[in-house]
Short mmCIF file of C-alpha atoms in Angstrom, two decimals:
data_model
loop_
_atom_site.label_atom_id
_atom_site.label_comp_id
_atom_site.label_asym_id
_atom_site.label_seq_id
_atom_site.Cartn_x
_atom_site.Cartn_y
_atom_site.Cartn_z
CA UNK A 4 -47.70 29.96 -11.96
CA UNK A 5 -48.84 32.94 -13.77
CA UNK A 6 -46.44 35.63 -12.87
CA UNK A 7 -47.33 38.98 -13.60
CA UNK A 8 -44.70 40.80 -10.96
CA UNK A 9 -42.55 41.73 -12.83
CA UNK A 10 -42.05 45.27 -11.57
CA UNK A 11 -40.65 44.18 -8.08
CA UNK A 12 -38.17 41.87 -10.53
CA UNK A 13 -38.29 39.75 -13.74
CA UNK A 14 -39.10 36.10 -13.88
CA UNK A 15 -37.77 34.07 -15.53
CA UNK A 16 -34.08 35.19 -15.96
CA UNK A 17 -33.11 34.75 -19.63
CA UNK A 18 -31.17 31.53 -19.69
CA UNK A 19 -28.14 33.59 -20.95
CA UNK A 20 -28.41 35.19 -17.48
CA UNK A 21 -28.72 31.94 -15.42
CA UNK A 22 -25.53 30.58 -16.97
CA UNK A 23 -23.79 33.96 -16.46
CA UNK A 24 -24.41 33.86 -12.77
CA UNK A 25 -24.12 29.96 -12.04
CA UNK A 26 -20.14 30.58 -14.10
CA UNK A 27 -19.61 33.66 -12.00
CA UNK A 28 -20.68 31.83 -9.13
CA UNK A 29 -18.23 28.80 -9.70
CA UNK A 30 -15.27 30.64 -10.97
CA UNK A 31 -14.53 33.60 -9.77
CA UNK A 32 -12.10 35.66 -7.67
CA UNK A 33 -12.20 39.16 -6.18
CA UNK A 34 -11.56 41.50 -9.28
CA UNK A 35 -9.28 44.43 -9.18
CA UNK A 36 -7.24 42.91 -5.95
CA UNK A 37 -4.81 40.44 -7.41
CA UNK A 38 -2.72 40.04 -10.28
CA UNK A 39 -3.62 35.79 -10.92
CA UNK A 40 -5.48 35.80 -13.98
CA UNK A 41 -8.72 34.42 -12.15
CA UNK A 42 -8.75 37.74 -10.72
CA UNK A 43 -7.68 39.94 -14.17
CA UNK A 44 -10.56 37.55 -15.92
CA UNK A 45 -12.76 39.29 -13.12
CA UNK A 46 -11.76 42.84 -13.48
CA UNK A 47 -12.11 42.05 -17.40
CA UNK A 48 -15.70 40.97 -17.00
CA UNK A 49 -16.52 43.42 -14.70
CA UNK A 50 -15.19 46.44 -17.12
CA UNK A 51 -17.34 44.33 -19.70
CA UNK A 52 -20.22 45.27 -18.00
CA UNK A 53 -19.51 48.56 -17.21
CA UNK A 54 -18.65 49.57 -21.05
CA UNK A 55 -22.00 47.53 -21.94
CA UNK A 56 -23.84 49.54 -19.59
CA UNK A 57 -22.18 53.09 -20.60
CA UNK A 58 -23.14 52.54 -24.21
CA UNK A 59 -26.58 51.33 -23.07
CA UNK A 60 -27.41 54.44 -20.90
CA UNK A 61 -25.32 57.25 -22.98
CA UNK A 62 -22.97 57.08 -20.05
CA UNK A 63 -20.32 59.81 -21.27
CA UNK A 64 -17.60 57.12 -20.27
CA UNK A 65 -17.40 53.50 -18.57
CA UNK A 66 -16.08 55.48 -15.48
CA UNK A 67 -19.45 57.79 -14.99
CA UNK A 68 -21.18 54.13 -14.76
CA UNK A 69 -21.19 53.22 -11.03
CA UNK A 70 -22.19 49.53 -9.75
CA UNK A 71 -24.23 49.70 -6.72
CA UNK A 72 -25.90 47.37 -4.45
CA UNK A 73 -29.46 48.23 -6.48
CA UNK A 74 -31.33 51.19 -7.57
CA UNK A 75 -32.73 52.36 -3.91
CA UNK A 76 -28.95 52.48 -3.11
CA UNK A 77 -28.01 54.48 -6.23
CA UNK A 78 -31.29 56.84 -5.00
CA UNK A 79 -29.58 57.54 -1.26
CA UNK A 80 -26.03 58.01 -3.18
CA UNK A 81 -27.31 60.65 -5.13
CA UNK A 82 -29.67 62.85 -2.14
CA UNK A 83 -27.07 62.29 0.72
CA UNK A 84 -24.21 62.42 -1.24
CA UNK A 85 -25.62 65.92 -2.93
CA UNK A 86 -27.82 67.62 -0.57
CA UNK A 87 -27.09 70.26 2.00
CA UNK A 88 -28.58 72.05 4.57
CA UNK A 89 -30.49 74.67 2.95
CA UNK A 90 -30.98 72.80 -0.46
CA UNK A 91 -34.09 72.66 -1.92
CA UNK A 92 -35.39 69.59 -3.49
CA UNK A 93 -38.78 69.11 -6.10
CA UNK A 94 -40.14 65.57 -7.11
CA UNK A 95 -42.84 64.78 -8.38
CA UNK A 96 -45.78 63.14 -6.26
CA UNK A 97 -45.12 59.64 -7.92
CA UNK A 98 -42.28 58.34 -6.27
CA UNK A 99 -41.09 55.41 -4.75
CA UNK A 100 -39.76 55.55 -1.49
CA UNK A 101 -36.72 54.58 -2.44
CA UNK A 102 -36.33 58.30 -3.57
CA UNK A 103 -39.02 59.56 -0.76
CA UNK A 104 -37.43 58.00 2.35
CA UNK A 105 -33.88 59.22 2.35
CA UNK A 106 -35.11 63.01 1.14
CA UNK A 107 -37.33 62.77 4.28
CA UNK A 108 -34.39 61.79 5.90
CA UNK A 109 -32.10 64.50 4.62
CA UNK A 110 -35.37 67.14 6.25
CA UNK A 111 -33.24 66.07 9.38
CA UNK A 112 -30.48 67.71 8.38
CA UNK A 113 -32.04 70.74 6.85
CA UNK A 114 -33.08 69.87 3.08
CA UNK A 115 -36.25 70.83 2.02
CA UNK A 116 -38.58 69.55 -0.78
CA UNK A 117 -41.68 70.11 -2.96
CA UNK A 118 -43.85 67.67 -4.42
CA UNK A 119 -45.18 68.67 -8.26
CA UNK A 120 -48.68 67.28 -8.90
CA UNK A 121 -48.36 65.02 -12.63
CA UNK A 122 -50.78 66.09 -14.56
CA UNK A 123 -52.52 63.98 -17.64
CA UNK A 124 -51.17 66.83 -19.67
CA UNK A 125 -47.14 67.00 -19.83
CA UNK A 126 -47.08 70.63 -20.48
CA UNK A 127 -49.06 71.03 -17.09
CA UNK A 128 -46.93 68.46 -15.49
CA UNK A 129 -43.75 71.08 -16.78
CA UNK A 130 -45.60 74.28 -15.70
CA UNK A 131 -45.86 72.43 -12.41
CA UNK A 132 -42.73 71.75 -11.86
CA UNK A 133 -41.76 75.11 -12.48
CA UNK A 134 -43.95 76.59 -10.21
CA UNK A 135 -42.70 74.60 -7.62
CA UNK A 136 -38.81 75.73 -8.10
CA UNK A 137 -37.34 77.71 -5.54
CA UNK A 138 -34.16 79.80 -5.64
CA UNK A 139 -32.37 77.34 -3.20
CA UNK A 140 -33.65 74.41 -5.76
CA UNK A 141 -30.61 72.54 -6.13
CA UNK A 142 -32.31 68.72 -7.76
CA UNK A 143 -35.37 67.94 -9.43
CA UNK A 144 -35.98 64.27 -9.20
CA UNK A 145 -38.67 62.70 -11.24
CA UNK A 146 -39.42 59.25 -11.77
CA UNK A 147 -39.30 58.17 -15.00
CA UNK A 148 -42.55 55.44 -15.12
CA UNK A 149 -44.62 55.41 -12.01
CA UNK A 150 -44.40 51.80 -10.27
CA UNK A 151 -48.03 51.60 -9.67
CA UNK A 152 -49.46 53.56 -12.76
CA UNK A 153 -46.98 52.72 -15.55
CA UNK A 154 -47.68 56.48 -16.57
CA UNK A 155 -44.44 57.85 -18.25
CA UNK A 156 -43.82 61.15 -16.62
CA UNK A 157 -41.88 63.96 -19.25
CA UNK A 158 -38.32 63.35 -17.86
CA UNK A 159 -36.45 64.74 -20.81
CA UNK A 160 -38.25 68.07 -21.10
CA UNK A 161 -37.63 68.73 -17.12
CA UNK A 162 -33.82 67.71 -17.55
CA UNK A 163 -34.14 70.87 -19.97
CA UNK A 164 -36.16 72.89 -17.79
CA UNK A 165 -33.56 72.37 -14.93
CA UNK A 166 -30.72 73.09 -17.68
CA UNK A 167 -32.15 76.71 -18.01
CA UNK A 168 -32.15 77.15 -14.47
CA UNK A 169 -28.50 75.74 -13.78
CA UNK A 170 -30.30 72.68 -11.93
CA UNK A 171 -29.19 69.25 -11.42
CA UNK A 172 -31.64 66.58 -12.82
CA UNK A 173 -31.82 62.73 -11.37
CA UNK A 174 -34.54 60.35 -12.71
CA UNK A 175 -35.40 57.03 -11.22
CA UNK A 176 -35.90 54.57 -14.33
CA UNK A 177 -36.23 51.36 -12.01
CA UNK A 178 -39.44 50.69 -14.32
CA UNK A 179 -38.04 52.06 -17.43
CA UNK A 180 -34.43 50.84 -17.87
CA UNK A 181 -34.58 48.39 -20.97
CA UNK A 182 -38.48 49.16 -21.59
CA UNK A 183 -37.48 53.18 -22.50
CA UNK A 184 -34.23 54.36 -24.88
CA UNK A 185 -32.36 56.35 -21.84
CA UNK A 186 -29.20 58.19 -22.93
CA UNK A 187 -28.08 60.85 -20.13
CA UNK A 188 -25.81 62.39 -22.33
CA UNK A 189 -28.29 63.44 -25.12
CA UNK A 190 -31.03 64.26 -22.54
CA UNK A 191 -29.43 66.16 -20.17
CA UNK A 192 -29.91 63.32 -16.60
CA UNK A 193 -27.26 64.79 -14.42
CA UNK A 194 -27.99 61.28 -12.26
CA UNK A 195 -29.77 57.86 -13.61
CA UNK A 196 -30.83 55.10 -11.13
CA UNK A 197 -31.14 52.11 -12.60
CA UNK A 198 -31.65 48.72 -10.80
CA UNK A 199 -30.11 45.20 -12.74
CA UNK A 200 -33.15 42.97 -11.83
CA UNK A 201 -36.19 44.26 -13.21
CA UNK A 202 -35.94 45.16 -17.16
CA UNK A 203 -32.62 44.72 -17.06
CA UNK A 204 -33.40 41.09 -16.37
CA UNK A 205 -29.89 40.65 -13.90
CA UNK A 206 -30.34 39.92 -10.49
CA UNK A 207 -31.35 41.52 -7.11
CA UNK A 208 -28.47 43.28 -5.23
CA UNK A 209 -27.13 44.87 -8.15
CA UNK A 210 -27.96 48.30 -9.72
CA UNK A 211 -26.08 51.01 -11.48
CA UNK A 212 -25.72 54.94 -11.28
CA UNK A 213 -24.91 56.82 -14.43
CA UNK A 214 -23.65 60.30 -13.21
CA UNK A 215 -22.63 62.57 -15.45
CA UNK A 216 -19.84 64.44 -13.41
CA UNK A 217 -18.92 62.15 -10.62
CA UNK A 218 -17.07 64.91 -8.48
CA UNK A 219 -20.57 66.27 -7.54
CA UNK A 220 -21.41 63.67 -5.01
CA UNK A 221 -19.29 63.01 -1.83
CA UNK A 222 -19.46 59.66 -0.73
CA UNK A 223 -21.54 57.73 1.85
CA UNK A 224 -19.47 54.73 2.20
CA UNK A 225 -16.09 54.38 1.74
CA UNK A 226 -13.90 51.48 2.00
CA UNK A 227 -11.11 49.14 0.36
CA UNK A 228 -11.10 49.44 -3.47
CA UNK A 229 -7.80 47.78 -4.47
CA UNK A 230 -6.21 51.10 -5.78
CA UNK A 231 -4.03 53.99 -3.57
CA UNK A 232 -4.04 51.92 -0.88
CA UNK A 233 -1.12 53.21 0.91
CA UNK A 234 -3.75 56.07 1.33
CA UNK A 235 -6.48 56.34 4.01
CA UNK A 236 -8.14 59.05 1.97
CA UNK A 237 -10.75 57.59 -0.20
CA UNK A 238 -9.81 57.62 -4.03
CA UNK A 239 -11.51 60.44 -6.04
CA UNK A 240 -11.84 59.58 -9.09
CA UNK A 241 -14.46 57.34 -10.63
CA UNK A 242 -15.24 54.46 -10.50
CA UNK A 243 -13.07 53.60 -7.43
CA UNK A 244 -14.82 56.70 -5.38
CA UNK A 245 -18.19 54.90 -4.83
CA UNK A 246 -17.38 51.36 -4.97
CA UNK A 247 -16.12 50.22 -1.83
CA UNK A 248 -15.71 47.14 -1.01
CA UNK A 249 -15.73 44.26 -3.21
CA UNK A 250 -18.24 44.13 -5.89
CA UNK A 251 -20.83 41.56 -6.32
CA UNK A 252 -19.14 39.80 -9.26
CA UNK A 253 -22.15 37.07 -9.70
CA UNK A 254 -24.31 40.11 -9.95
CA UNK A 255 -22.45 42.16 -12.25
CA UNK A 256 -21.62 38.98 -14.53
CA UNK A 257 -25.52 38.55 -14.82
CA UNK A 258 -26.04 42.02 -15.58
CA UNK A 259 -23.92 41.87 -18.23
CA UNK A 260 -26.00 39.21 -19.58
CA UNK A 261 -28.95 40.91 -18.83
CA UNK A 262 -27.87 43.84 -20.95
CA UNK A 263 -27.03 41.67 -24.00
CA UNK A 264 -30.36 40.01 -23.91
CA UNK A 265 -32.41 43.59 -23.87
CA UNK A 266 -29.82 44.66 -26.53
CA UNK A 267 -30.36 41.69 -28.91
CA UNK A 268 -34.28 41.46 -28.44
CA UNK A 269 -34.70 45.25 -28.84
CA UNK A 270 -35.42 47.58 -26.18
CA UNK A 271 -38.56 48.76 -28.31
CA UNK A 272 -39.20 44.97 -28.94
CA UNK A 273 -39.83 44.70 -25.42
CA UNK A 274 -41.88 47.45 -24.38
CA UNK A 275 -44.11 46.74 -27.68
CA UNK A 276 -45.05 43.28 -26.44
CA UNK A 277 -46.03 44.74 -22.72
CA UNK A 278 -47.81 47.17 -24.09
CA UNK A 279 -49.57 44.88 -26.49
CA UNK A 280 -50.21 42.69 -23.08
CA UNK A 281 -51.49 45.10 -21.56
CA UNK A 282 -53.81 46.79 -23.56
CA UNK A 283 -55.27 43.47 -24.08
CA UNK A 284 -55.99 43.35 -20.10
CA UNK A 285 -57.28 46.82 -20.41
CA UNK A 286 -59.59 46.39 -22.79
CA UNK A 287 -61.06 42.77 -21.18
CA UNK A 288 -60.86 44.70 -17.73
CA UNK A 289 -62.56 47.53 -18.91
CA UNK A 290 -65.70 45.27 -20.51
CA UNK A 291 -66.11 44.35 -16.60
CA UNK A 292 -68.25 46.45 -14.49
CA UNK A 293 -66.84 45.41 -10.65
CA UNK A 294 -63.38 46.94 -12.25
CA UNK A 295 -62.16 50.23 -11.28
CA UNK A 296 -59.38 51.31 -13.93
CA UNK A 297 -57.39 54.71 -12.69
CA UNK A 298 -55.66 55.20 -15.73
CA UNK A 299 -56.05 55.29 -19.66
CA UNK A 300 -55.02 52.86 -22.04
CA UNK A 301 -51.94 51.87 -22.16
CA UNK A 302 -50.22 53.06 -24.99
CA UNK A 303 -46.64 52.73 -26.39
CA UNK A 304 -45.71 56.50 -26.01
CA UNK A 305 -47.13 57.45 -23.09
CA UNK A 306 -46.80 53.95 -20.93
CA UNK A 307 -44.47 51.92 -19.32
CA UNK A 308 -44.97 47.98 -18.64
CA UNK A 309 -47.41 48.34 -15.54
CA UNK A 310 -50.87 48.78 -14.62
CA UNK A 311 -53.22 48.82 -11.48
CA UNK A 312 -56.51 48.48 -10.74
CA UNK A 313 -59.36 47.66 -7.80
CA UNK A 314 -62.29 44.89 -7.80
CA UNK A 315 -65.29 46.55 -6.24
CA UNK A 316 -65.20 46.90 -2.91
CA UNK A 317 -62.38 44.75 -2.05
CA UNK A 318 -59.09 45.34 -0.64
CA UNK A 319 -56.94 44.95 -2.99
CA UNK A 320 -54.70 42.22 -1.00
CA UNK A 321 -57.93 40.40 -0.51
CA UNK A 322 -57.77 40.33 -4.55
CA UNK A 323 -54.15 39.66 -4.92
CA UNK A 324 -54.83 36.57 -2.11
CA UNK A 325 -57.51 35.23 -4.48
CA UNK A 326 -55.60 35.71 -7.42
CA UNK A 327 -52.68 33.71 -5.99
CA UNK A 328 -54.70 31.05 -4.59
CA UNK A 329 -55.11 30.63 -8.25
CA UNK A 330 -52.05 30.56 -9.65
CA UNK A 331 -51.66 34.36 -10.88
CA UNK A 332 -48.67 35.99 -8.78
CA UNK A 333 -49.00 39.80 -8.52
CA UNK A 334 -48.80 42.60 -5.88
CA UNK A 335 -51.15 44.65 -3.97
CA UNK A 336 -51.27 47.26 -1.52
CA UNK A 337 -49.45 50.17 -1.72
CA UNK A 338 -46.33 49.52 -3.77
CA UNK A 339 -43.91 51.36 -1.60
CA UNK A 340 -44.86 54.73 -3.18
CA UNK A 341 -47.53 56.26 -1.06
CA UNK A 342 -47.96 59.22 -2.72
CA UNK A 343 -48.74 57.75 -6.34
CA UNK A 344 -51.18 56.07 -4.40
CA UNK A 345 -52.50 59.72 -2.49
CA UNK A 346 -52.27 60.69 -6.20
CA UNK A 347 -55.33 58.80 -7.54
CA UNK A 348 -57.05 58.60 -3.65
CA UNK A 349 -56.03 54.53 -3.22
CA UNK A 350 -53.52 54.87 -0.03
CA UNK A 351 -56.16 52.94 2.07
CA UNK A 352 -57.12 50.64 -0.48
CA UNK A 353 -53.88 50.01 -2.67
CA UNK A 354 -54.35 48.65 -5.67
CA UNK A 355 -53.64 45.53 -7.99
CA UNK A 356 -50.42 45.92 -9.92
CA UNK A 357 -50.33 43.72 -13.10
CA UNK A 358 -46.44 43.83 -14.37
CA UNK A 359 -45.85 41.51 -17.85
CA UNK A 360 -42.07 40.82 -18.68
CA UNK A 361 -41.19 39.83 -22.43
CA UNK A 362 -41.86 36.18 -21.05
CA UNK A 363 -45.50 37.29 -20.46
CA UNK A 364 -47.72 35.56 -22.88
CA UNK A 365 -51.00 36.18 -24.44
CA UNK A 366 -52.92 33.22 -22.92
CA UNK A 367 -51.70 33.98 -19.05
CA UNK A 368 -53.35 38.13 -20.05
CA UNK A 369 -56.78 36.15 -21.30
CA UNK A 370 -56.39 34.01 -17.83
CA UNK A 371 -56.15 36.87 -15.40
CA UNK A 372 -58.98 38.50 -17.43
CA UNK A 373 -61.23 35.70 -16.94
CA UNK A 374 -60.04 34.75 -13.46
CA UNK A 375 -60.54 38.16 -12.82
CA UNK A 376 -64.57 38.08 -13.99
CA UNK A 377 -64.92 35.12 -11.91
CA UNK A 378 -64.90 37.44 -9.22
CA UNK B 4 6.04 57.60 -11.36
CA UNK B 5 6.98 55.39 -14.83
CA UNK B 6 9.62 52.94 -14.66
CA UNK B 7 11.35 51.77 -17.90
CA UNK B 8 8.10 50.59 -20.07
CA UNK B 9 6.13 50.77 -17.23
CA UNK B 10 2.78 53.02 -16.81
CA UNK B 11 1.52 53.29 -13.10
CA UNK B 12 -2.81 53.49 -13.65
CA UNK B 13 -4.81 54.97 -10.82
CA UNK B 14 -7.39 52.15 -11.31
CA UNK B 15 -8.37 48.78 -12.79
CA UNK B 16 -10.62 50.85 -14.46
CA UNK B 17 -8.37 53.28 -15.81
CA UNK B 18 -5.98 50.59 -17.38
CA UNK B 19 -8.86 48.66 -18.62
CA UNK B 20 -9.51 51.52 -20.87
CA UNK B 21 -6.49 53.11 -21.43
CA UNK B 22 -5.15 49.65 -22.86
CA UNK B 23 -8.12 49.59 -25.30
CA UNK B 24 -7.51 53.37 -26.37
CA UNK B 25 -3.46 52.45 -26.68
CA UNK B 26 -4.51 49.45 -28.85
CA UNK B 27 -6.91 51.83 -30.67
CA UNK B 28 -3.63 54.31 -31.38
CA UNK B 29 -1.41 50.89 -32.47
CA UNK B 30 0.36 50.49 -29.08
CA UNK B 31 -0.15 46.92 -27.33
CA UNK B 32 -0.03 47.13 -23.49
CA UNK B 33 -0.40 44.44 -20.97
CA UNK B 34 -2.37 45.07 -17.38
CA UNK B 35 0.07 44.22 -14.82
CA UNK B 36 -0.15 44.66 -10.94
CA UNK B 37 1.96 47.41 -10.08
CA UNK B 38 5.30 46.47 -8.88
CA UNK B 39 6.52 48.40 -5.80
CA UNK B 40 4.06 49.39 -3.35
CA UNK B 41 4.79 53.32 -2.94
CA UNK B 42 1.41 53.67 -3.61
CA UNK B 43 0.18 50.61 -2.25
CA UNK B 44 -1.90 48.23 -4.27
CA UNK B 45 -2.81 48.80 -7.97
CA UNK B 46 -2.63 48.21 -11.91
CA UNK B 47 0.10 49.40 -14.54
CA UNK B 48 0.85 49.23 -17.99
CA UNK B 49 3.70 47.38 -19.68
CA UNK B 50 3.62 48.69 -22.74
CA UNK B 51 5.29 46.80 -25.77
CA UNK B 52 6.91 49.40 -27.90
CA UNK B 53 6.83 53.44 -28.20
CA UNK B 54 6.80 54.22 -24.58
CA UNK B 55 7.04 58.09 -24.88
CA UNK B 56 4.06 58.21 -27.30
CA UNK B 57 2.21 55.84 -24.92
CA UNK B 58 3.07 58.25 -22.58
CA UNK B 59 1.73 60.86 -24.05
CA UNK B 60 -0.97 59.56 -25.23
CA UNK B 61 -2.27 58.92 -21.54
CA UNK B 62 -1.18 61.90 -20.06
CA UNK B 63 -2.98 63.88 -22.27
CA UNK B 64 -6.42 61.02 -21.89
CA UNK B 65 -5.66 62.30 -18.07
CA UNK B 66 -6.18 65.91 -18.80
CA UNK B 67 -9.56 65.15 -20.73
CA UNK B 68 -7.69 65.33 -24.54
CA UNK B 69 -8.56 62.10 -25.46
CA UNK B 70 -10.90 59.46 -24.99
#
């Protein structure tokens, strides 16, 4: 199989990762519950991961790094955990639903929210956020690489547009984590969701939130943590405040092995060979008439490691169904994030999504390209 | 509250790194589960030698002097 999916999750693991999880999965106990050392060998790997994962993300300590259950998870932390009735919310009109579905939620409860248009220029992408900023404006989320488009959207300049207005800043880098340098110190992310399994290359049901000053979000679950016990209060200091429960130790182990493997290849090492991938798709696509391409070029600055596109008239799960009747694994329709797809006019259509990992190779790009012509 | 050479931490967490920072500062510390259960469950310190500048040291890591 060609698979070029990797935006819903990487394939193949690294082998570093596979052995990580099948160890975790053999020997392990609960961490931070018992004193045997099976379970202090836990809470050792587990910290592991955390400091890996602070020093990864500019995490201002291994306490601001949160594990969560995945990145849609660290999403609803973040709006339910922070919103109020009366608070005013602005994304952009990229995102995934993942941020989309609990805001709309939150509407229920009196939380309101604004969707910027992204522009192809950044400073009008800015001057549109800005526009859109209200007085009750309390978060600006903004995705940091569009899961259908792969366009890069100017996350650090609106972290320091909501500075100057005293507002709280939360990006979604499911599609940018170990393809983009993200340090929420330096830039100014208030709250980054980040899920293990896609450039991370860890596993599903794991994901992290960096926050930068935990005591801004109440909790939404609360539970056993192995600490204050004696208490039925929930703990209120991080970590322990947001990770009921236990953890999922396989998960976290292959994260950790997952973050050594982006670390050691080279975050820019990786995103140069996607790109590289998929401006060679571009190009081929581009030299075929019954292609309809929605965005430019992919280039290193101004891309993540995704792109979509439509064959003629065809739905574009007609085209994914012929694709994978040949071998070449990839997603269609509308991606979960309707309103990129209202963006460029494809919500009835969806689109192709063509996702390389670092495992991509030249020869599967030329495939697809010529599969692709066969048409 | 500390017993002897004995450091009650609020978290895993919180011993995990204060036993690196104490090791940083020349002070070896083991993680132990807390013994006693006034608190209920959780992780302490034993710490090996200099207790009062162990002390120290984490009580002013818990007011945001050091990390």
């Amino acid at each position: 199989m060609i698979y070029l999916d990797n935006a819903a999750t990487t394939y193949p693991k690294p082998q570093s990762v596979r052995r990580a999880l099948g160890s975790a999965a053999m020997y392990s106990a609960n961490p931070g519950r018992s004193g045997h050392s099976l379970a202090m060998k836990a809470g050792e790997n587990i910290y592991s991961c955390r400091v890996k994962a602070a020093e990864m993300f500019g995490a201002k300590s291994p306490e601001n790094v949160i594990f969560t259950p995945g990145c849609t998870y660290s999403c609803n932390m973040v709006i339910k955990g922070l919103l109020k009735s009366g608070d005013h919310v602005v994304v952009s009109d990229m995102e995934h639903n993942a941020v989309m579905r609990p805001l709309k939620a939150m509407t229920q409860r009196g939380v309101t929210y604004t969707a910027a248009r992204v522009a192809s220029d950044n400073d009008e992408t800015i001057s549109n956020f800005r526009e859109a900023l209200r007085s009750s404006t309390r978060l600006v989320i903004c995705t940091h690489v569009s899961n259908v488009w792969g366009i890069r959207l100017p996350v650090e300049r609106l972290a320091a547009l909501c500075r100057q207005y005293g507002i709280l800043f939360m990006t979604d880098a499911a599609q940018s984590a170990g393809v983009f340098e993200i340090n929420a110190s330096e830039s100014g992310f208030d709250f980054v969701c980040i899920p293990a399994h896609k450039g991370l290359y860890g596993t599903m049901g794991t994901g992290l939130l960096i926050v930068s000053d935990p005591q801004l979000l109440s909790t939404i679950i609360e539970g056993g943590t192995g600490s204050g016990s004696i208490s039925l209060s929930q703990p209120d200091f991080p970590p322990d405040k947001f990770e009921s429960g236990t953890p999922n130790y396989p998960g976290i182990c292959a994260l950790s092995a997952g973050l050594d493997f982006v670390k050691t290849t080279g975050i820019g090492r990786i995103h140069s060979k996607e790109i590289s991938l998929l401006s060679e798709l571009y190009d081929r696509l581009s030299a075929n008439r019954n292609v309809i391409l929605y965005t430019k070029r992919p280039d290193i600055r101004s891309c993540g490691g995704v792109m979509s596109f439509n064959v003629g008239d065809l739905g574009s799960e007609q085209c994914a169904e012929y694709l994978s009747k040949r071998g070449i694994a990839v997603r269609a329709g509308l991606h979960c994030a309707p309103l990129a797809h209202e963006h460029f006019r494809t919500e009835k259509r969806g689109a192709v999504r063509i996702a390389p990992s670092y495992f991509t190779n030249f020869n599967e790009i030329v495939t697809l390209s010529r599969v692709i012509a066969g048409m | 509250m500390e017993q002897n050479n004995i450091i009650k931490m609020r978290s895993l967490t919180e011993a995990m790194r204060v036993r690196e920072m104490l090791l940083r500062k020349g002070i070896r510390a083991s993680l132990i589960r807390t013994p006693g259960l006034e608190n209920g469950c959780g992780y302490s310190l034993r710490i090996g030698s200099d207790i009062r500048r162990a002390r120290e040291i984490v009580r002013n890591f818990r007011t945001g002097g050091d990390t």
